[in-house]
Amino acid sequence: MMARRIMESAASGNHLGGVPRKVVIAAVGCFAKAVANLINTTTVHNADTLLRLVTSRPPGIPLITVSNHMSTLDDPVMWGFKGFPTCDAKLARWVLAAEDICFKNTVFSYFFRLGKCIPITRGGGIYQEHMNEAVERLSNGAWLHTFPEGKVRQEDASIRRLKWGTASLIARAPVTPIVLPIIHHGFEKVMPEDYVFGRRPPFPLCNRKISIAVGEPMEFDLPALRQMALSSSERPSSHTGSQWPKTVQGGLDEAAQRYLYTTISDQIRTAMEKLRSFCKAEMKSGECSSISSQK
């Protein structure tokens, strides 16, 4: 019980005057910048859009960034490119993090909570406890990053079917978030899953090229989408589960919620896939860095 209270306290920006969080964010930010810029080369297309939305979006408007998941280093290193305020604790993102990896002991839990990570239990459903915390962060106009594919995938392949967690957060937030898709390549070479004896290397590898492509902001007309969900969804069967509360989303039943989350997820996946195809084509032509990049 005491450990739980400490963990929840660490998630607060006021914990010990905010000093531990500032120290952790600064240290992790320096690590990210070193990996992205000193020992590797990073190019970013459309970085200005990400910078603008992180630093100067309208007050109270939440931001959700979504990306593919190529390695355990994607976050925080993808924010380490030159010119990005990686070490600013106030501007730093919140991120959904796997509980079984980042929160497997007290020390890890304290560190990652200070680092603005929200623990998510794999298979725990979209209405699990800490998803409510994510909604609360969005309610306060925060920036949240998610990996909607759900797990690390190092193959050069199309974006897989997205989990519904991100879509549910978009739909549940009191103020509809701006959604920004991001696609990256190269992290699978910086931290390969199967490097030696089926294990990751103990440290990030060097002399690799990282490419990050930032898309354009997506806006969702949720009233229209909810109406479409009500009129187009099939009626629910008798096995409606307790994880699908009927009172959320303006009273949408399970079938309508499923339709709504699928529709939102499909739109995000389409945007991510278009961005992936663009980035792949530019990398092949060797022109990606000449479009709009930072190194």
JSON list of C-alpha atoms in Angstrom, two decimals, residues 4-156:
[
{"chain": "A", "resi": 4, "resn": "ARG", "atom": "CA", "xyz": [1.51, 2.28, -4.36]},
{"chain": "A", "resi": 5, "resn": "ARG", "atom": "CA", "xyz": [1.13, 5.68, -2.70]},
{"chain": "A", "resi": 6, "resn": "ILE", "atom": "CA", "xyz": [4.76, 6.50, -3.49]},
{"chain": "A", "resi": 7, "resn": "MET", "atom": "CA", "xyz": [4.27, 5.51, -7.13]},
{"chain": "A", "resi": 8, "resn": "GLU", "atom": "CA", "xyz": [1.18, 7.66, -7.45]},
{"chain": "A", "resi": 9, "resn": "SER", "atom": "CA", "xyz": [2.98, 10.53, -5.76]},
{"chain": "A", "resi": 10, "resn": "ALA", "atom": "CA", "xyz": [5.84, 10.20, -8.24]},
{"chain": "A", "resi": 11, "resn": "ALA", "atom": "CA", "xyz": [3.34, 10.65, -11.08]},
{"chain": "A", "resi": 12, "resn": "SER", "atom": "CA", "xyz": [2.47, 14.08, -9.73]},
{"chain": "A", "resi": 13, "resn": "GLY", "atom": "CA", "xyz": [4.38, 17.09, -10.94]},
{"chain": "A", "resi": 14, "resn": "ASN", "atom": "CA", "xyz": [4.48, 18.39, -7.36]},
{"chain": "A", "resi": 15, "resn": "HIS", "atom": "CA", "xyz": [6.30, 15.36, -5.96]},
{"chain": "A", "resi": 16, "resn": "LEU", "atom": "CA", "xyz": [9.17, 16.72, -3.81]},
{"chain": "A", "resi": 17, "resn": "GLY", "atom": "CA", "xyz": [8.78, 20.09, -5.44]},
{"chain": "A", "resi": 18, "resn": "GLY", "atom": "CA", "xyz": [9.09, 18.62, -8.93]},
{"chain": "A", "resi": 19, "resn": "VAL", "atom": "CA", "xyz": [12.85, 18.21, -8.58]},
{"chain": "A", "resi": 20, "resn": "PRO", "atom": "CA", "xyz": [13.04, 14.40, -9.08]},
{"chain": "A", "resi": 21, "resn": "ARG", "atom": "CA", "xyz": [11.01, 14.64, -12.29]},
{"chain": "A", "resi": 22, "resn": "LYS", "atom": "CA", "xyz": [13.18, 17.44, -13.66]},
{"chain": "A", "resi": 23, "resn": "VAL", "atom": "CA", "xyz": [16.31, 15.41, -12.91]},
{"chain": "A", "resi": 24, "resn": "VAL", "atom": "CA", "xyz": [14.95, 12.25, -14.57]},
{"chain": "A", "resi": 25, "resn": "ILE", "atom": "CA", "xyz": [13.62, 14.05, -17.65]},
{"chain": "A", "resi": 26, "resn": "ALA", "atom": "CA", "xyz": [16.88, 15.98, -18.07]},
{"chain": "A", "resi": 27, "resn": "ALA", "atom": "CA", "xyz": [19.01, 12.85, -17.70]},
{"chain": "A", "resi": 28, "resn": "VAL", "atom": "CA", "xyz": [16.89, 10.81, -20.08]},
{"chain": "A", "resi": 29, "resn": "GLY", "atom": "CA", "xyz": [16.77, 13.73, -22.51]},
{"chain": "A", "resi": 30, "resn": "CYS", "atom": "CA", "xyz": [20.56, 13.97, -22.57]},
{"chain": "A", "resi": 31, "resn": "PHE", "atom": "CA", "xyz": [20.77, 10.23, -23.19]},
{"chain": "A", "resi": 32, "resn": "ALA", "atom": "CA", "xyz": [18.26, 10.53, -26.05]},
{"chain": "A", "resi": 33, "resn": "LYS", "atom": "CA", "xyz": [20.17, 13.39, -27.66]},
{"chain": "A", "resi": 34, "resn": "ALA", "atom": "CA", "xyz": [23.46, 11.49, -27.38]},
{"chain": "A", "resi": 35, "resn": "VAL", "atom": "CA", "xyz": [22.03, 8.38, -29.04]},
{"chain": "A", "resi": 36, "resn": "ALA", "atom": "CA", "xyz": [20.18, 10.34, -31.75]},
{"chain": "A", "resi": 37, "resn": "ASN", "atom": "CA", "xyz": [22.87, 12.86, -32.63]},
{"chain": "A", "resi": 38, "resn": "LEU", "atom": "CA", "xyz": [26.30, 11.92, -31.32]},
{"chain": "A", "resi": 39, "resn": "ILE", "atom": "CA", "xyz": [26.63, 8.20, -31.94]},
{"chain": "A", "resi": 40, "resn": "ASN", "atom": "CA", "xyz": [24.02, 8.00, -34.72]},
{"chain": "A", "resi": 41, "resn": "THR", "atom": "CA", "xyz": [22.60, 10.25, -37.43]},
{"chain": "A", "resi": 42, "resn": "THR", "atom": "CA", "xyz": [18.97, 11.37, -37.28]},
{"chain": "A", "resi": 43, "resn": "THR", "atom": "CA", "xyz": [16.95, 13.13, -39.97]},
{"chain": "A", "resi": 44, "resn": "VAL", "atom": "CA", "xyz": [13.44, 14.44, -39.37]},
{"chain": "A", "resi": 45, "resn": "HIS", "atom": "CA", "xyz": [10.88, 15.38, -41.99]},
{"chain": "A", "resi": 46, "resn": "ASN", "atom": "CA", "xyz": [8.30, 18.01, -41.01]},
{"chain": "A", "resi": 47, "resn": "ALA", "atom": "CA", "xyz": [9.81, 18.54, -37.57]},
{"chain": "A", "resi": 48, "resn": "ASP", "atom": "CA", "xyz": [8.31, 22.04, -37.38]},
{"chain": "A", "resi": 49, "resn": "THR", "atom": "CA", "xyz": [4.79, 20.62, -37.13]},
{"chain": "A", "resi": 50, "resn": "LEU", "atom": "CA", "xyz": [5.71, 18.49, -34.11]},
{"chain": "A", "resi": 51, "resn": "LEU", "atom": "CA", "xyz": [7.55, 21.38, -32.46]},
{"chain": "A", "resi": 52, "resn": "ARG", "atom": "CA", "xyz": [4.65, 23.75, -32.99]},
{"chain": "A", "resi": 53, "resn": "LEU", "atom": "CA", "xyz": [2.07, 21.36, -31.54]},
{"chain": "A", "resi": 54, "resn": "VAL", "atom": "CA", "xyz": [4.24, 20.47, -28.55]},
{"chain": "A", "resi": 55, "resn": "THR", "atom": "CA", "xyz": [5.28, 24.01, -27.63]},
{"chain": "A", "resi": 56, "resn": "SER", "atom": "CA", "xyz": [2.50, 26.34, -28.79]},
{"chain": "A", "resi": 57, "resn": "ARG", "atom": "CA", "xyz": [-0.82, 24.61, -29.41]},
{"chain": "A", "resi": 58, "resn": "PRO", "atom": "CA", "xyz": [-3.89, 26.41, -27.98]},
{"chain": "A", "resi": 59, "resn": "PRO", "atom": "CA", "xyz": [-4.23, 26.15, -24.17]},
{"chain": "A", "resi": 60, "resn": "GLY", "atom": "CA", "xyz": [-6.33, 23.22, -23.01]},
{"chain": "A", "resi": 61, "resn": "ILE", "atom": "CA", "xyz": [-6.12, 21.34, -26.32]},
{"chain": "A", "resi": 62, "resn": "PRO", "atom": "CA", "xyz": [-4.61, 17.87, -25.81]},
{"chain": "A", "resi": 63, "resn": "LEU", "atom": "CA", "xyz": [-2.22, 16.25, -28.27]},
{"chain": "A", "resi": 64, "resn": "ILE", "atom": "CA", "xyz": [-1.87, 12.55, -29.02]},
{"chain": "A", "resi": 65, "resn": "THR", "atom": "CA", "xyz": [1.10, 11.46, -31.10]},
{"chain": "A", "resi": 66, "resn": "VAL", "atom": "CA", "xyz": [1.04, 7.92, -32.50]},
{"chain": "A", "resi": 67, "resn": "SER", "atom": "CA", "xyz": [3.89, 5.98, -34.06]},
{"chain": "A", "resi": 68, "resn": "ASN", "atom": "CA", "xyz": [5.10, 2.58, -35.10]},
{"chain": "A", "resi": 69, "resn": "HIS", "atom": "CA", "xyz": [7.14, 0.66, -32.52]},
{"chain": "A", "resi": 70, "resn": "MET", "atom": "CA", "xyz": [10.51, -0.57, -33.80]},
{"chain": "A", "resi": 71, "resn": "SER", "atom": "CA", "xyz": [12.49, -1.00, -30.57]},
{"chain": "A", "resi": 72, "resn": "THR", "atom": "CA", "xyz": [12.55, -0.47, -26.83]},
{"chain": "A", "resi": 73, "resn": "LEU", "atom": "CA", "xyz": [14.45, 2.79, -27.47]},
{"chain": "A", "resi": 74, "resn": "ASP", "atom": "CA", "xyz": [11.86, 4.46, -29.71]},
{"chain": "A", "resi": 75, "resn": "ASP", "atom": "CA", "xyz": [10.76, 6.50, -26.73]},
{"chain": "A", "resi": 76, "resn": "PRO", "atom": "CA", "xyz": [12.68, 8.52, -25.60]},
{"chain": "A", "resi": 77, "resn": "VAL", "atom": "CA", "xyz": [15.27, 8.61, -28.42]},
{"chain": "A", "resi": 78, "resn": "MET", "atom": "CA", "xyz": [12.77, 9.66, -31.10]},
{"chain": "A", "resi": 79, "resn": "TRP", "atom": "CA", "xyz": [12.45, 12.98, -29.24]},
{"chain": "A", "resi": 80, "resn": "GLY", "atom": "CA", "xyz": [16.23, 13.47, -29.09]},
{"chain": "A", "resi": 81, "resn": "PHE", "atom": "CA", "xyz": [16.73, 15.21, -32.43]},
{"chain": "A", "resi": 82, "resn": "LYS", "atom": "CA", "xyz": [18.36, 18.64, -32.49]},
{"chain": "A", "resi": 83, "resn": "GLY", "atom": "CA", "xyz": [16.07, 21.52, -31.71]},
{"chain": "A", "resi": 84, "resn": "PHE", "atom": "CA", "xyz": [13.51, 19.52, -29.76]},
{"chain": "A", "resi": 85, "resn": "PRO", "atom": "CA", "xyz": [13.03, 20.42, -26.04]},
{"chain": "A", "resi": 86, "resn": "THR", "atom": "CA", "xyz": [13.76, 16.88, -24.87]},
{"chain": "A", "resi": 87, "resn": "CYS", "atom": "CA", "xyz": [15.01, 17.94, -21.43]},
{"chain": "A", "resi": 88, "resn": "ASP", "atom": "CA", "xyz": [12.02, 20.15, -20.54]},
{"chain": "A", "resi": 89, "resn": "ALA", "atom": "CA", "xyz": [9.98, 18.31, -17.89]},
{"chain": "A", "resi": 90, "resn": "LYS", "atom": "CA", "xyz": [6.97, 20.56, -18.36]},
{"chain": "A", "resi": 91, "resn": "LEU", "atom": "CA", "xyz": [6.78, 19.98, -22.13]},
{"chain": "A", "resi": 92, "resn": "ALA", "atom": "CA", "xyz": [7.69, 16.28, -22.01]},
{"chain": "A", "resi": 93, "resn": "ARG", "atom": "CA", "xyz": [5.12, 13.78, -23.23]},
{"chain": "A", "resi": 94, "resn": "TRP", "atom": "CA", "xyz": [3.16, 11.33, -21.18]},
{"chain": "A", "resi": 95, "resn": "VAL", "atom": "CA", "xyz": [3.44, 7.85, -22.67]},
{"chain": "A", "resi": 96, "resn": "LEU", "atom": "CA", "xyz": [1.60, 4.56, -22.26]},
{"chain": "A", "resi": 97, "resn": "ALA", "atom": "CA", "xyz": [4.16, 1.97, -21.12]},
{"chain": "A", "resi": 98, "resn": "ALA", "atom": "CA", "xyz": [3.92, -1.79, -20.70]},
{"chain": "A", "resi": 99, "resn": "GLU", "atom": "CA", "xyz": [3.55, -2.65, -17.02]},
{"chain": "A", "resi": 100, "resn": "ASP", "atom": "CA", "xyz": [5.39, -5.97, -17.34]},
{"chain": "A", "resi": 101, "resn": "ILE", "atom": "CA", "xyz": [8.49, -4.25, -18.76]},
{"chain": "A", "resi": 102, "resn": "CYS", "atom": "CA", "xyz": [8.72, -0.79, -17.21]},
{"chain": "A", "resi": 103, "resn": "PHE", "atom": "CA", "xyz": [7.03, -1.44, -13.86]},
{"chain": "A", "resi": 104, "resn": "LYS", "atom": "CA", "xyz": [8.30, -4.86, -12.84]},
{"chain": "A", "resi": 105, "resn": "ASN", "atom": "CA", "xyz": [9.86, -3.69, -9.57]},
{"chain": "A", "resi": 106, "resn": "THR", "atom": "CA", "xyz": [9.71, -0.74, -7.19]},
{"chain": "A", "resi": 107, "resn": "VAL", "atom": "CA", "xyz": [12.82, 1.01, -8.53]},
{"chain": "A", "resi": 108, "resn": "PHE", "atom": "CA", "xyz": [11.69, 0.79, -12.15]},
{"chain": "A", "resi": 109, "resn": "SER", "atom": "CA", "xyz": [8.19, 1.88, -11.19]},
{"chain": "A", "resi": 110, "resn": "TYR", "atom": "CA", "xyz": [9.42, 4.97, -9.37]},
{"chain": "A", "resi": 111, "resn": "PHE", "atom": "CA", "xyz": [11.78, 5.92, -12.20]},
{"chain": "A", "resi": 112, "resn": "PHE", "atom": "CA", "xyz": [9.23, 5.53, -14.99]},
{"chain": "A", "resi": 113, "resn": "ARG", "atom": "CA", "xyz": [6.49, 7.29, -13.05]},
{"chain": "A", "resi": 114, "resn": "LEU", "atom": "CA", "xyz": [8.85, 10.24, -12.58]},
{"chain": "A", "resi": 115, "resn": "GLY", "atom": "CA", "xyz": [9.46, 10.02, -16.33]},
{"chain": "A", "resi": 116, "resn": "LYS", "atom": "CA", "xyz": [5.75, 10.57, -17.07]},
{"chain": "A", "resi": 117, "resn": "CYS", "atom": "CA", "xyz": [4.98, 6.96, -18.02]},
{"chain": "A", "resi": 118, "resn": "ILE", "atom": "CA", "xyz": [1.51, 5.50, -17.47]},
{"chain": "A", "resi": 119, "resn": "PRO", "atom": "CA", "xyz": [1.47, 1.74, -16.74]},
{"chain": "A", "resi": 120, "resn": "ILE", "atom": "CA", "xyz": [-0.75, -0.32, -19.02]},
{"chain": "A", "resi": 121, "resn": "THR", "atom": "CA", "xyz": [-1.46, -4.00, -18.47]},
{"chain": "A", "resi": 122, "resn": "ARG", "atom": "CA", "xyz": [-1.33, -6.04, -21.67]},
{"chain": "A", "resi": 123, "resn": "GLY", "atom": "CA", "xyz": [-4.68, -7.69, -22.18]},
{"chain": "A", "resi": 124, "resn": "GLY", "atom": "CA", "xyz": [-6.24, -5.56, -19.46]},
{"chain": "A", "resi": 125, "resn": "GLY", "atom": "CA", "xyz": [-8.76, -3.99, -21.80]},
{"chain": "A", "resi": 126, "resn": "ILE", "atom": "CA", "xyz": [-9.39, -0.40, -22.88]},
{"chain": "A", "resi": 127, "resn": "TYR", "atom": "CA", "xyz": [-11.21, 0.50, -19.67]},
{"chain": "A", "resi": 128, "resn": "GLN", "atom": "CA", "xyz": [-8.51, -0.60, -17.24]},
{"chain": "A", "resi": 129, "resn": "GLU", "atom": "CA", "xyz": [-7.63, 1.67, -14.31]},
{"chain": "A", "resi": 130, "resn": "HIS", "atom": "CA", "xyz": [-4.71, 3.59, -15.74]},
{"chain": "A", "resi": 131, "resn": "MET", "atom": "CA", "xyz": [-6.50, 4.33, -19.00]},
{"chain": "A", "resi": 132, "resn": "ASN", "atom": "CA", "xyz": [-8.61, 6.60, -16.81]},
{"chain": "A", "resi": 133, "resn": "GLU", "atom": "CA", "xyz": [-5.42, 8.38, -15.80]},
{"chain": "A", "resi": 134, "resn": "ALA", "atom": "CA", "xyz": [-4.56, 8.85, -19.48]},
{"chain": "A", "resi": 135, "resn": "VAL", "atom": "CA", "xyz": [-7.99, 10.41, -20.04]},
{"chain": "A", "resi": 136, "resn": "GLU", "atom": "CA", "xyz": [-7.37, 12.71, -17.07]},
{"chain": "A", "resi": 137, "resn": "ARG", "atom": "CA", "xyz": [-4.04, 13.83, -18.53]},
{"chain": "A", "resi": 138, "resn": "LEU", "atom": "CA", "xyz": [-5.74, 14.62, -21.83]},
{"chain": "A", "resi": 139, "resn": "SER", "atom": "CA", "xyz": [-8.46, 16.48, -19.92]},
{"chain": "A", "resi": 140, "resn": "ASN", "atom": "CA", "xyz": [-5.71, 18.78, -18.66]},
{"chain": "A", "resi": 141, "resn": "GLY", "atom": "CA", "xyz": [-4.52, 19.49, -22.19]},
{"chain": "A", "resi": 142, "resn": "ALA", "atom": "CA", "xyz": [-1.42, 17.27, -21.97]},
{"chain": "A", "resi": 143, "resn": "TRP", "atom": "CA", "xyz": [0.61, 15.61, -24.71]},
{"chain": "A", "resi": 144, "resn": "LEU", "atom": "CA", "xyz": [0.33, 11.81, -24.74]},
{"chain": "A", "resi": 145, "resn": "HIS", "atom": "CA", "xyz": [2.27, 9.41, -26.95]},
{"chain": "A", "resi": 146, "resn": "THR", "atom": "CA", "xyz": [1.03, 5.92, -27.79]},
{"chain": "A", "resi": 147, "resn": "PHE", "atom": "CA", "xyz": [2.20, 2.94, -29.83]},
{"chain": "A", "resi": 148, "resn": "PRO", "atom": "CA", "xyz": [-1.17, 1.76, -31.16]},
{"chain": "A", "resi": 149, "resn": "GLU", "atom": "CA", "xyz": [0.23, -1.42, -32.75]},
{"chain": "A", "resi": 150, "resn": "GLY", "atom": "CA", "xyz": [0.70, -2.64, -29.19]},
{"chain": "A", "resi": 151, "resn": "LYS", "atom": "CA", "xyz": [4.20, -4.11, -29.25]},
{"chain": "A", "resi": 152, "resn": "VAL", "atom": "CA", "xyz": [7.66, -3.92, -30.81]},
{"chain": "A", "resi": 153, "resn": "ARG", "atom": "CA", "xyz": [7.77, -5.00, -34.44]},
{"chain": "A", "resi": 154, "resn": "GLN", "atom": "CA", "xyz": [11.10, -4.79, -36.26]},
{"chain": "A", "resi": 155, "resn": "GLU", "atom": "CA", "xyz": [10.03, -6.12, -39.64]},
{"chain": "A", "resi": 156, "resn": "ASP", "atom": "CA", "xyz": [9.75, -3.69, -42.55]}
]
